[in-house]
mmCIF file of C-alpha atoms and ligand atoms in Angstrom:
data_model
loop_
_atom_site.group_PDB
_atom_site.id
_atom_site.type_symbol
_atom_site.label_atom_id
_atom_site.label_comp_id
_atom_site.label_asym_id
_atom_site.label_seq_id
_atom_site.Cartn_x
_atom_site.Cartn_y
_atom_site.Cartn_z
ATOM 1 C CA MET A 693 -0.012 0.034 0.037
ATOM 2 C CA PRO A 694 1.626 3.248 -1.075
ATOM 3 C CA THR A 695 1.880 6.013 1.568
ATOM 4 C CA TYR A 696 1.472 9.719 0.903
ATOM 5 C CA ASP A 697 5.223 10.360 1.061
ATOM 6 C CA SER A 698 5.466 10.981 -2.689
ATOM 7 C CA PHE A 699 2.369 13.291 -2.513
ATOM 8 C CA ALA A 700 3.484 15.389 0.444
ATOM 9 C CA GLY A 701 5.413 17.982 -1.453
ATOM 10 C CA PHE A 702 2.309 18.809 -3.494
ATOM 11 C CA TYR A 703 -0.487 18.198 -0.902
ATOM 12 C CA ASP A 704 -0.788 21.784 0.390
ATOM 13 C CA LEU A 705 -0.599 23.168 -3.101
ATOM 14 C CA GLU A 706 -3.536 21.062 -4.177
ATOM 15 C CA TYR A 707 -5.593 21.038 -0.983
ATOM 16 C CA GLY A 708 -4.143 23.589 1.493
ATOM 17 C CA HIS A 709 -6.884 26.001 0.669
ATOM 18 C CA LYS A 710 -9.789 23.460 1.092
ATOM 19 C CA ASP A 711 -11.885 24.912 3.994
ATOM 20 C CA ASP A 712 -15.398 23.654 3.375
ATOM 21 C CA ASP A 713 -15.177 21.155 6.305
ATOM 22 C CA LEU A 714 -13.432 23.330 8.899
ATOM 23 C CA ASP A 715 -16.468 24.778 10.577
ATOM 24 C CA PHE A 716 -18.021 21.352 10.815
ATOM 25 C CA TYR A 717 -14.989 19.787 12.573
ATOM 26 C CA LEU A 718 -14.600 22.919 14.750
ATOM 27 C CA ASN A 719 -18.193 22.764 15.811
ATOM 28 C CA MET A 720 -17.779 19.086 16.715
ATOM 29 C CA ALA A 721 -14.814 19.869 18.830
ATOM 30 C CA ASP A 722 -16.669 22.776 20.566
ATOM 31 C CA GLU A 723 -19.627 20.461 21.294
ATOM 32 C CA PHE A 724 -17.801 17.300 22.259
ATOM 33 C CA GLY A 725 -14.553 18.700 23.656
ATOM 34 C CA SER A 726 -10.788 18.050 23.673
ATOM 35 C CA PRO A 727 -8.497 16.351 23.273
ATOM 36 C CA VAL A 728 -9.480 15.502 19.767
ATOM 37 C CA LEU A 729 -8.109 12.454 18.030
ATOM 38 C CA GLU A 730 -7.451 13.075 14.344
ATOM 39 C CA ILE A 731 -6.867 10.075 12.082
ATOM 40 C CA GLY A 732 -4.766 10.871 9.000
ATOM 41 C CA ALA A 733 -3.833 14.337 10.167
ATOM 42 C CA GLY A 734 -1.658 14.879 7.161
ATOM 43 C CA THR A 735 -0.087 18.326 6.862
ATOM 44 C CA GLY A 736 -2.257 19.771 9.684
ATOM 45 C CA ARG A 737 -4.913 21.408 7.441
ATOM 46 C CA VAL A 738 -7.671 20.650 9.979
ATOM 47 C CA ALA A 739 -5.586 20.222 13.175
ATOM 48 C CA ILE A 740 -4.051 23.770 12.884
ATOM 49 C CA PRO A 741 -7.368 25.737 12.853
ATOM 50 C CA LEU A 742 -8.694 23.551 15.699
ATOM 51 C CA ALA A 743 -5.552 24.157 17.761
ATOM 52 C CA ASP A 744 -5.754 27.831 16.984
ATOM 53 C CA ALA A 745 -9.316 27.899 18.382
ATOM 54 C CA GLY A 746 -7.939 26.524 21.645
ATOM 55 C CA HIS A 747 -8.480 22.744 21.166
ATOM 56 C CA THR A 748 -5.879 20.053 21.774
ATOM 57 C CA ILE A 749 -5.422 17.633 18.858
ATOM 58 C CA TRP A 750 -3.597 14.317 18.874
ATOM 59 C CA GLY A 751 -3.004 13.532 15.135
ATOM 60 C CA ILE A 752 -1.687 10.294 13.713
ATOM 61 C CA ASP A 753 -0.633 9.600 10.169
ATOM 62 C CA ASN A 754 1.508 6.881 8.525
ATOM 63 C CA SER A 755 3.335 9.214 6.132
ATOM 64 C CA ALA A 756 6.630 10.670 7.520
ATOM 65 C CA LYS A 757 6.713 13.267 4.820
ATOM 66 C CA MET A 758 3.140 14.510 5.488
ATOM 67 C CA LEU A 759 4.056 14.803 9.200
ATOM 68 C CA GLU A 760 7.308 16.690 8.336
ATOM 69 C CA ALA A 761 5.172 19.099 6.290
ATOM 70 C CA ALA A 762 2.781 19.458 9.307
ATOM 71 C CA GLU A 763 5.631 20.270 11.613
ATOM 72 C CA ILE A 764 6.563 23.161 9.326
ATOM 73 C CA ASN A 765 2.883 24.367 9.049
ATOM 74 C CA LEU A 766 2.721 24.294 12.821
ATOM 75 C CA LEU A 767 4.973 27.335 12.887
ATOM 76 C CA ARG A 768 1.996 29.376 11.725
ATOM 77 C CA LEU A 769 0.583 28.927 15.207
ATOM 78 C CA SER A 770 1.714 31.107 18.079
ATOM 79 C CA ALA A 771 4.394 29.622 20.274
ATOM 80 C CA GLN A 772 1.794 29.326 23.041
ATOM 81 C CA LYS A 773 -0.604 27.179 20.912
ATOM 82 C CA ARG A 774 1.889 24.859 19.247
ATOM 83 C CA PRO A 775 1.864 22.360 22.065
ATOM 84 C CA ASN A 776 -1.916 22.016 21.369
ATOM 85 C CA ILE A 777 -0.912 19.571 18.548
ATOM 86 C CA VAL A 778 0.728 16.215 19.315
ATOM 87 C CA LEU A 779 1.648 14.319 16.167
ATOM 88 C CA SER A 780 2.845 10.745 15.754
ATOM 89 C CA LYS A 781 3.606 8.439 12.907
ATOM 90 C CA GLN A 782 1.257 5.508 13.273
ATOM 91 C CA ASN A 783 -1.032 3.273 11.198
ATOM 92 C CA MET A 784 -4.703 3.935 11.751
ATOM 93 C CA GLN A 785 -5.369 0.251 11.796
ATOM 94 C CA SER A 786 -3.220 -0.478 14.913
ATOM 95 C CA PHE A 787 -2.259 2.711 16.628
ATOM 96 C CA SER A 788 -1.687 3.094 20.381
ATOM 97 C CA LEU A 789 -1.850 6.340 22.306
ATOM 98 C CA GLN A 790 -1.621 6.873 26.081
ATOM 99 C CA GLN A 791 -4.723 9.098 26.073
ATOM 100 C CA ASP A 792 -8.477 8.688 25.692
ATOM 101 C CA PHE A 793 -10.684 11.029 23.721
ATOM 102 C CA PRO A 794 -14.247 12.407 23.813
ATOM 103 C CA LEU A 795 -14.083 12.849 19.956
ATOM 104 C CA CYS A 796 -12.294 11.354 17.031
ATOM 105 C CA ILE A 797 -12.396 12.929 13.551
ATOM 106 C CA ILE A 798 -11.338 11.489 10.151
ATOM 107 C CA PRO A 799 -11.451 14.423 7.807
ATOM 108 C CA PHE A 800 -11.272 14.295 4.008
ATOM 109 C CA ARG A 801 -12.058 10.620 3.346
ATOM 110 C CA ALA A 802 -8.836 9.281 4.948
ATOM 111 C CA PHE A 803 -10.951 6.219 6.156
ATOM 112 C CA LEU A 804 -10.997 5.159 2.449
ATOM 113 C CA HIS A 805 -7.369 4.203 2.635
ATOM 114 C CA ASN A 806 -8.458 1.000 4.410
ATOM 115 C CA LEU A 807 -8.507 -1.422 1.448
ATOM 116 C CA THR A 808 -9.989 -4.547 2.907
ATOM 117 C CA MET A 809 -12.824 -5.243 5.324
ATOM 118 C CA ASP A 810 -10.232 -6.437 7.960
ATOM 119 C CA GLU A 811 -8.430 -3.086 7.626
ATOM 120 C CA GLN A 812 -11.676 -1.191 7.984
ATOM 121 C CA VAL A 813 -12.643 -3.168 11.066
ATOM 122 C CA SER A 814 -9.222 -2.828 12.643
ATOM 123 C CA THR A 815 -9.300 0.969 12.181
ATOM 124 C CA LEU A 816 -12.773 1.306 13.716
ATOM 125 C CA LEU A 817 -11.874 -0.981 16.637
ATOM 126 C CA SER A 818 -8.609 0.928 17.320
ATOM 127 C CA ILE A 819 -10.657 4.173 17.399
ATOM 128 C CA HIS A 820 -13.339 2.570 19.607
ATOM 129 C CA HIS A 821 -10.570 1.483 22.048
ATOM 130 C CA HIS A 822 -9.336 5.124 22.307
ATOM 131 C CA LEU A 823 -12.737 6.807 22.718
ATOM 132 C CA ARG A 824 -14.229 7.517 26.096
ATOM 133 C CA PRO A 825 -17.610 5.943 26.861
ATOM 134 C CA GLU A 826 -20.177 7.512 24.530
ATOM 135 C CA GLY A 827 -17.370 9.141 22.681
ATOM 136 C CA ILE A 828 -18.081 10.516 19.211
ATOM 137 C CA LEU A 829 -16.623 9.568 15.780
ATOM 138 C CA ALA A 830 -17.148 12.069 12.922
ATOM 139 C CA PHE A 831 -15.923 11.700 9.411
ATOM 140 C CA ASP A 832 -16.615 12.414 5.764
ATOM 141 C CA LEU A 833 -16.494 10.208 2.716
ATOM 142 C CA PHE A 834 -17.161 10.819 -0.958
ATOM 143 C CA VAL A 835 -20.292 9.217 -2.365
ATOM 144 C CA PRO A 836 -19.474 6.527 -5.000
ATOM 145 C CA LEU A 837 -21.649 8.087 -7.666
ATOM 146 C CA TYR A 838 -22.797 5.580 -10.266
ATOM 147 C CA SER A 839 -21.966 8.031 -13.080
ATOM 148 C CA VAL A 840 -18.343 7.936 -11.909
ATOM 149 C CA ILE A 841 -17.870 4.244 -10.847
ATOM 150 C CA SER A 842 -19.578 2.862 -13.909
ATOM 151 C CA GLN A 843 -16.260 3.642 -15.621
ATOM 152 C CA LYS A 844 -13.258 1.255 -15.761
ATOM 153 C CA GLU A 845 -10.727 4.051 -16.272
ATOM 154 C CA TRP A 846 -10.684 7.834 -16.605
ATOM 155 C CA GLN A 847 -8.332 10.777 -16.627
ATOM 156 C CA ASP A 848 -8.438 14.285 -15.398
ATOM 157 C CA GLU A 849 -6.247 17.303 -15.496
ATOM 158 C CA ILE A 850 -5.969 19.970 -12.812
ATOM 159 C CA ALA A 851 -4.574 23.269 -13.982
ATOM 160 C CA GLU A 852 -2.565 25.604 -11.797
ATOM 161 C CA ASP A 853 -5.370 28.179 -11.274
ATOM 162 C CA GLU A 854 -7.234 25.582 -9.159
ATOM 163 C CA PHE A 855 -4.425 25.386 -6.600
ATOM 164 C CA ALA A 856 -3.781 27.225 -3.382
ATOM 165 C CA GLN A 857 -1.070 29.220 -5.233
ATOM 166 C CA PRO A 858 -2.340 29.928 -8.677
ATOM 167 C CA ASP A 859 1.101 30.855 -10.023
ATOM 168 C CA SER A 860 2.969 27.747 -8.994
ATOM 169 C CA GLY A 861 3.687 26.523 -12.472
ATOM 170 C CA VAL A 862 2.416 23.051 -11.579
ATOM 171 C CA THR A 863 -0.154 21.035 -13.588
ATOM 172 C CA ILE A 864 -1.498 17.613 -12.312
ATOM 173 C CA LYS A 865 -2.554 14.867 -14.590
ATOM 174 C CA THR A 866 -4.623 12.086 -12.834
ATOM 175 C CA LYS A 867 -5.324 8.672 -14.039
ATOM 176 C CA VAL A 868 -7.891 6.503 -12.221
ATOM 177 C CA THR A 869 -8.149 2.739 -12.689
ATOM 178 C CA HIS A 870 -11.139 1.046 -11.228
ATOM 179 C CA ASP A 871 -11.148 -2.532 -9.789
ATOM 180 C CA TYR A 872 -14.957 -3.062 -9.683
ATOM 181 C CA ALA A 873 -14.747 -6.396 -7.777
ATOM 182 C CA ARG A 874 -12.759 -4.925 -4.833
ATOM 183 C CA GLN A 875 -14.308 -1.432 -4.889
ATOM 184 C CA LEU A 876 -10.737 -0.092 -5.373
ATOM 185 C CA LEU A 877 -9.733 3.102 -7.197
ATOM 186 C CA TYR A 878 -6.018 3.327 -8.124
ATOM 187 C CA ILE A 879 -5.173 6.952 -8.460
ATOM 188 C CA SER A 880 -1.892 7.886 -10.309
ATOM 189 C CA ASN A 881 -0.942 11.513 -10.336
ATOM 190 C CA THR A 882 1.741 13.030 -12.461
ATOM 191 C CA TYR A 883 2.925 16.459 -11.494
ATOM 192 C CA PHE A 884 4.437 18.621 -14.113
ATOM 193 C CA SER A 885 6.372 21.716 -13.020
ATOM 194 C CA SER A 886 8.643 23.796 -15.159
ATOM 195 C CA GLU A 887 11.710 24.895 -13.274
ATOM 196 C CA LYS A 888 14.552 26.692 -14.935
ATOM 197 C CA ASP A 889 12.940 25.841 -18.330
ATOM 198 C CA ALA A 890 13.189 22.138 -17.689
ATOM 199 C CA LEU A 891 9.961 20.144 -17.345
ATOM 200 C CA GLN A 892 10.131 18.215 -14.061
ATOM 201 C CA LYS A 893 7.888 15.211 -13.583
ATOM 202 C CA THR A 894 6.987 13.593 -10.326
ATOM 203 C CA LYS A 895 4.610 10.748 -9.700
ATOM 204 C CA SER A 896 2.499 9.693 -6.788
ATOM 205 C CA GLU A 897 0.042 6.855 -6.303
ATOM 206 C CA MET A 898 -2.708 6.110 -3.907
ATOM 207 C CA ILE A 899 -5.545 3.718 -3.581
ATOM 208 C CA TYR A 900 -9.088 4.251 -2.203
ATOM 209 C CA ARG A 901 -11.629 1.601 -1.365
ATOM 210 C CA TYR A 902 -14.941 3.371 -1.779
ATOM 211 C CA VAL A 903 -17.867 2.380 0.521
ATOM 212 C CA PHE A 904 -21.627 2.846 0.208
ATOM 213 C CA ARG A 905 -23.756 4.412 2.861
ATOM 214 C CA TYR A 906 -25.321 1.322 4.317
ATOM 215 C CA GLU A 907 -21.996 -0.637 4.106
ATOM 216 C CA MET A 908 -20.467 2.064 6.304
ATOM 217 C CA GLU A 909 -23.380 1.983 8.738
ATOM 218 C CA ALA A 910 -22.952 -1.830 8.960
ATOM 219 C CA LEU A 911 -19.240 -1.520 9.644
ATOM 220 C CA LEU A 912 -19.915 1.061 12.406
ATOM 221 C CA ARG A 913 -22.552 -1.244 13.998
ATOM 222 C CA LEU A 914 -20.242 -4.202 13.794
ATOM 223 C CA THR A 915 -17.515 -2.352 15.628
ATOM 224 C CA GLY A 916 -19.484 -0.993 18.495
ATOM 225 C CA PHE A 917 -20.934 2.275 17.293
ATOM 226 C CA ASP A 918 -24.499 3.695 17.109
ATOM 227 C CA VAL A 919 -24.944 5.842 13.991
ATOM 228 C CA MET A 920 -26.401 9.219 15.076
ATOM 229 C CA ASN A 921 -26.536 11.005 11.728
ATOM 230 C CA VAL A 922 -25.628 10.704 8.143
ATOM 231 C CA TYR A 923 -25.573 14.049 6.453
ATOM 232 C CA GLY A 924 -25.199 14.968 2.733
ATOM 233 C CA GLY A 925 -22.930 17.961 3.509
ATOM 234 C CA PHE A 926 -21.035 19.811 6.224
ATOM 235 C CA GLU A 927 -24.001 22.052 7.034
ATOM 236 C CA GLY A 928 -26.202 19.138 8.110
ATOM 237 C CA GLN A 929 -27.955 18.757 4.730
ATOM 238 C CA GLU A 930 -30.114 15.699 4.244
ATOM 239 C CA TYR A 931 -28.169 12.876 2.580
ATOM 240 C CA ASP A 932 -29.681 12.229 -0.821
ATOM 241 C CA PHE A 933 -26.819 10.400 -2.717
ATOM 242 C CA SER A 934 -26.404 13.119 -5.371
ATOM 243 C CA SER A 935 -24.606 15.451 -2.964
ATOM 244 C CA GLY A 936 -21.247 13.821 -3.564
ATOM 245 C CA LEU A 937 -20.596 13.811 0.235
ATOM 246 C CA MET A 938 -21.506 11.554 3.184
ATOM 247 C CA VAL A 939 -20.817 12.933 6.628
ATOM 248 C CA PHE A 940 -21.106 10.366 9.449
ATOM 249 C CA VAL A 941 -21.580 11.010 13.169
ATOM 250 C CA ALA A 942 -21.508 7.928 15.385
ATOM 251 C CA ARG A 943 -21.392 7.319 19.053
ATOM 252 C CA LYS A 944 -19.355 4.618 20.807
ATOM 253 C CA LYS A 945 -21.419 2.063 22.696
ATOM 254 C CA GLN A 946 -19.797 -0.432 25.090
ATOM 255 C CA LEU A 947 -18.880 -3.680 23.382
ATOM 256 C CA ASN A 948 -20.662 -6.484 25.081
ATOM 257 C CA MET A 949 -18.551 -9.661 24.550
ATOM 258 C CA ASN A 950 -21.490 -11.841 25.651
ATOM 259 C CA GLU A 951 -23.815 -10.643 22.828
HETATM 260 C C1 SAM B 845 -6.774 12.865 2.086
HETATM 261 S S1 SAM B 845 -5.474 13.010 3.237
HETATM 262 C C2 SAM B 845 -6.234 13.936 4.510
HETATM 263 C C3 SAM B 845 -5.222 14.772 5.376
HETATM 264 C C4 SAM B 845 -5.873 15.760 6.292
HETATM 265 N N1 SAM B 845 -6.682 15.060 7.325
HETATM 266 C C5 SAM B 845 -6.705 16.764 5.576
HETATM 267 O O1 SAM B 845 -7.925 16.719 5.746
HETATM 268 O O2 SAM B 845 -6.104 17.562 4.826
HETATM 269 C C6 SAM B 845 -5.274 11.350 3.931
HETATM 270 C C7 SAM B 845 -4.317 11.240 5.027
HETATM 271 O O3 SAM B 845 -4.394 9.900 5.544
HETATM 272 C C8 SAM B 845 -3.084 9.394 5.750
HETATM 273 N N2 SAM B 845 -3.172 7.919 5.778
HETATM 274 C C9 SAM B 845 -3.357 7.107 4.717
HETATM 275 N N3 SAM B 845 -3.348 5.812 5.166
HETATM 276 C C10 SAM B 845 -3.043 5.825 6.458
HETATM 277 C C11 SAM B 845 -2.886 4.807 7.480
HETATM 278 N N4 SAM B 845 -3.069 3.538 7.197
HETATM 279 N N5 SAM B 845 -2.680 5.251 8.773
HETATM 280 C C12 SAM B 845 -2.622 6.543 9.046
HETATM 281 N N6 SAM B 845 -2.720 7.549 8.117
HETATM 282 C C13 SAM B 845 -2.950 7.160 6.875
HETATM 283 C C14 SAM B 845 -2.336 9.993 4.564
HETATM 284 O O4 SAM B 845 -0.923 9.922 4.855
HETATM 285 C C15 SAM B 845 -2.903 11.413 4.454
HETATM 286 O O5 SAM B 845 -2.109 12.322 5.276
#
């Protein structure tokens, strides 16, 4: 399974300005409290605004390079607030922290990097283990729209004016290959940047296993969560499949081994 290491140098350029989810995760933290556990914290895109608002975030990620980028981004916080973020390199399927949490968040579909049912279940059980009784798990996934997943292969190009820095000189070509049987999308990105008149090419690869709404609900029930809400957007919109987004809020129930 590829990590985000080869992607890390471009992540903030492509997604650093994404902010549609920030109020949602901030409201969750305000309502359910700190410390917040963030799975797949990446370059700190969500953790930093939460820490800036006064929350304590424990972020895990399995990419050393994404975490290095996060350490640099942390310098944006005042020296007083930097200790609000505690990062560690760990796999979401088997992490261990000496802390329990009232809230766990998994922003920007990081859960989809679990590629088998065993991996999905291991991740949810690891989270369950770290949540306090009745702790909350909140996360968002993309909806596997039939118009998209009816295709075996497709390509896309992202031009520089869609990035956080519009004059970066970088273009991204994306190729997606779909394994229908395993619900896997193989994403291959090629980054083109012209530096000193020479065209530089870098490649990165990642894999998503998409999940459907009721598949996700079943996984949550199987691993000891009650699903409280499934929204179609970050403002609490009703889920209707066409929205492109599924936002889950679940509550930990105690696992009863005698059941
Ligand atoms: C789409 S990015 C989201 C990053 C950040 N949360 C955000 O919203 O910008 C997914 C993140 O999950 C991390 N990730 C992927 N597989 C992982 C795993 N098995 N364990 C921990 N982190 C993982 C990646 O390294 C990456 O930083």
